[in-house]
mmCIF file of C-alpha atoms in Angstrom:
data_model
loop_
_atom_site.group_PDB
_atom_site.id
_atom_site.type_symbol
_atom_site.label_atom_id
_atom_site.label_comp_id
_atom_site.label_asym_id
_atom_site.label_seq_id
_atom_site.Cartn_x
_atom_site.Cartn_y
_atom_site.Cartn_z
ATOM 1 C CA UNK X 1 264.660 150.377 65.326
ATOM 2 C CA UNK X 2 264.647 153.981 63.738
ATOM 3 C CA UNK X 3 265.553 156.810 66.371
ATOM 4 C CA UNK X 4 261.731 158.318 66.077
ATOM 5 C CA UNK X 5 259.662 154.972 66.767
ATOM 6 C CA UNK X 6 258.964 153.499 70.064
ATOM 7 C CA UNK X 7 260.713 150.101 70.615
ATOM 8 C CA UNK X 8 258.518 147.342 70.826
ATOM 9 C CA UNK X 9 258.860 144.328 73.388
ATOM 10 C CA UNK X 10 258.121 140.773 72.797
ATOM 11 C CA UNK X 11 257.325 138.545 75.647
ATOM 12 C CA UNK X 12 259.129 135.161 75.623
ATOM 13 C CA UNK X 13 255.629 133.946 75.174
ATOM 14 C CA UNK X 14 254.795 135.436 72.341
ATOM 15 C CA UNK X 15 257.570 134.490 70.611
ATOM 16 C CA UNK X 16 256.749 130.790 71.413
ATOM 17 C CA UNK X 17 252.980 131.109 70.414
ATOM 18 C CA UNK X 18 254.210 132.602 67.086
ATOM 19 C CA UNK X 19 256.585 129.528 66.036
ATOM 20 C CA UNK X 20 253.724 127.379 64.898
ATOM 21 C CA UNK X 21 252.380 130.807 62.668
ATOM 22 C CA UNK X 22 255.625 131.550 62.205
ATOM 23 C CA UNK X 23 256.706 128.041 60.294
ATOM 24 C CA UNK X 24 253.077 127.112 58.378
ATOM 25 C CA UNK X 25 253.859 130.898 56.730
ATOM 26 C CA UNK X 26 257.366 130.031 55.786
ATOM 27 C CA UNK X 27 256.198 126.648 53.699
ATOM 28 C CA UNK X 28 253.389 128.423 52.031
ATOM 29 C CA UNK X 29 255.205 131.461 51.551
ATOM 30 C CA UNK X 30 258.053 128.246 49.769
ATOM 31 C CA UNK X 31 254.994 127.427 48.172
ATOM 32 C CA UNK X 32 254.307 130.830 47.097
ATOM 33 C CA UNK X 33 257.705 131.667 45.885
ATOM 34 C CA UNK X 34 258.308 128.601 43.752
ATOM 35 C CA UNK X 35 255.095 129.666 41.535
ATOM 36 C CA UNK X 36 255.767 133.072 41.219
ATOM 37 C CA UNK X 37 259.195 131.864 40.047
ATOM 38 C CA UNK X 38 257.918 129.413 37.574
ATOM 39 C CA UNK X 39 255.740 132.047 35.717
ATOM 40 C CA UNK X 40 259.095 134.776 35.827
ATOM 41 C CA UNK X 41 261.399 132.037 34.175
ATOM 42 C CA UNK X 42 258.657 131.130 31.576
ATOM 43 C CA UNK X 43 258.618 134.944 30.760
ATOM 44 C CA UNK X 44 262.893 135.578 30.861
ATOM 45 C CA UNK X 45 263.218 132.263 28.823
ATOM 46 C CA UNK X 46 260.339 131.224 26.832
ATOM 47 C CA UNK X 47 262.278 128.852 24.752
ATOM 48 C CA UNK X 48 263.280 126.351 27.408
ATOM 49 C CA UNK X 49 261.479 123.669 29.011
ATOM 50 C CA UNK X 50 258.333 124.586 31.709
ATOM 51 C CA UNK X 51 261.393 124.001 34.315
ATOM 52 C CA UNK X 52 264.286 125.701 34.619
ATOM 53 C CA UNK X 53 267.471 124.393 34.581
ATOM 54 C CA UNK X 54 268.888 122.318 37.315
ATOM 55 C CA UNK X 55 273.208 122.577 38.610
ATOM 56 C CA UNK X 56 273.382 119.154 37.558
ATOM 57 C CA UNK X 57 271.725 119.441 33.873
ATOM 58 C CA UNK X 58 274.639 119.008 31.506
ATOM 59 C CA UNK X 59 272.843 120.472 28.548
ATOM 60 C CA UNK X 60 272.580 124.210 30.008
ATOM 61 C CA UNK X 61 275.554 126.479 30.221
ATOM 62 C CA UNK X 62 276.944 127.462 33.655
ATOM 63 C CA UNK X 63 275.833 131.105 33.058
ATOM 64 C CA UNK X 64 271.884 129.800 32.311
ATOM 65 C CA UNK X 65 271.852 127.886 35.761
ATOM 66 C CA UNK X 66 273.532 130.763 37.870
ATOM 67 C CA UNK X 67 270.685 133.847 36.238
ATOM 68 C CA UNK X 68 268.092 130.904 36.782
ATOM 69 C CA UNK X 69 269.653 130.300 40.825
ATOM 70 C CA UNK X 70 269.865 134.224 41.298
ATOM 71 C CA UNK X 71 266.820 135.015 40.098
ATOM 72 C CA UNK X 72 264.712 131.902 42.002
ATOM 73 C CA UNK X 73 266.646 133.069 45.289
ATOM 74 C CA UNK X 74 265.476 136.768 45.233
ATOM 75 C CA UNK X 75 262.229 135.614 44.961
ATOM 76 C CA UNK X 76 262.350 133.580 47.285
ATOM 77 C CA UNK X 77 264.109 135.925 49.627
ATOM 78 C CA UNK X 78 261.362 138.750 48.959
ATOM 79 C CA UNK X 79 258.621 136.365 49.264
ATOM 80 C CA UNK X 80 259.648 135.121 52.566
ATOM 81 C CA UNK X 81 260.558 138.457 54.034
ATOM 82 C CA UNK X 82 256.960 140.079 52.934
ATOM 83 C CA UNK X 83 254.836 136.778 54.052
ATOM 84 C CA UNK X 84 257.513 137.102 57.728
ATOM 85 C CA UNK X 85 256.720 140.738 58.071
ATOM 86 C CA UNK X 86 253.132 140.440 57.456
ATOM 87 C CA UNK X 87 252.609 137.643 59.710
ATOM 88 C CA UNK X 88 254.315 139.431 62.806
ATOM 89 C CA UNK X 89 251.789 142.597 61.958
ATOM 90 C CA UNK X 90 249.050 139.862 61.795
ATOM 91 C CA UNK X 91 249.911 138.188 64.952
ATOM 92 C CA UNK X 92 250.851 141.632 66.710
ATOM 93 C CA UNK X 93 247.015 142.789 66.270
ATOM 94 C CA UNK X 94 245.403 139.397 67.458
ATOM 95 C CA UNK X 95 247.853 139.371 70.566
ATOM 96 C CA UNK X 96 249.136 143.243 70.866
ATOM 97 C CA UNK X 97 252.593 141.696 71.218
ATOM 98 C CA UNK X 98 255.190 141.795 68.823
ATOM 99 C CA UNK X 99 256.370 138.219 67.994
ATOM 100 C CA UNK X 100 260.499 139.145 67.139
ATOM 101 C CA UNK X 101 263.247 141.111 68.559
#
């Protein structure tokens, strides 16, 4: 935590009421993530396929697959962290307890 905030404590019970929350936000925020991906690869490569390309798809050069696998895990990474974050804040104003730490 930053030197000028308050620390926050999370009971071992909150932390255990937040897993279920916790794991349905993760698979939509997958969810989430893989379409927002699928419309930023149409836009960076409009000449391909609706897909991009795969490690195992011959026909694409090395360079093609790593922008397409660095680009799909930042969004995923962002995604997940902003769905995460806004989830604890959710479950912190239902409960008053912060769910990490």
């Amino acid at each position: 935590m930053s030197a000028g905030k308050p620390e926050k404590k999370t009971s071992r019970s909150a932390s255990l009421l937040y897993r279920p929350w916790g794991l349905v936000a993760s698979l939509l925020g997958g969810l989430v993530a893989g379409q927002i991906f699928q419309q930023v690869w149409k836009r960076l490569d409009p000449q391909s396929a609706d897909a991009p390309p795969k490690p195992l798809e011959s026909e694409y050069r090395l360079r093609k697959i790593l922008i397409a696998a660095a680009i799909q895990g930042a969004i995923f990474t962002v995604v997940r962290a902003l769905i995460n974050r806004g989830g604890a804040r959710l479950f912190e104003r239902w409960t008053g307890e912060w769910p990490g730490d």
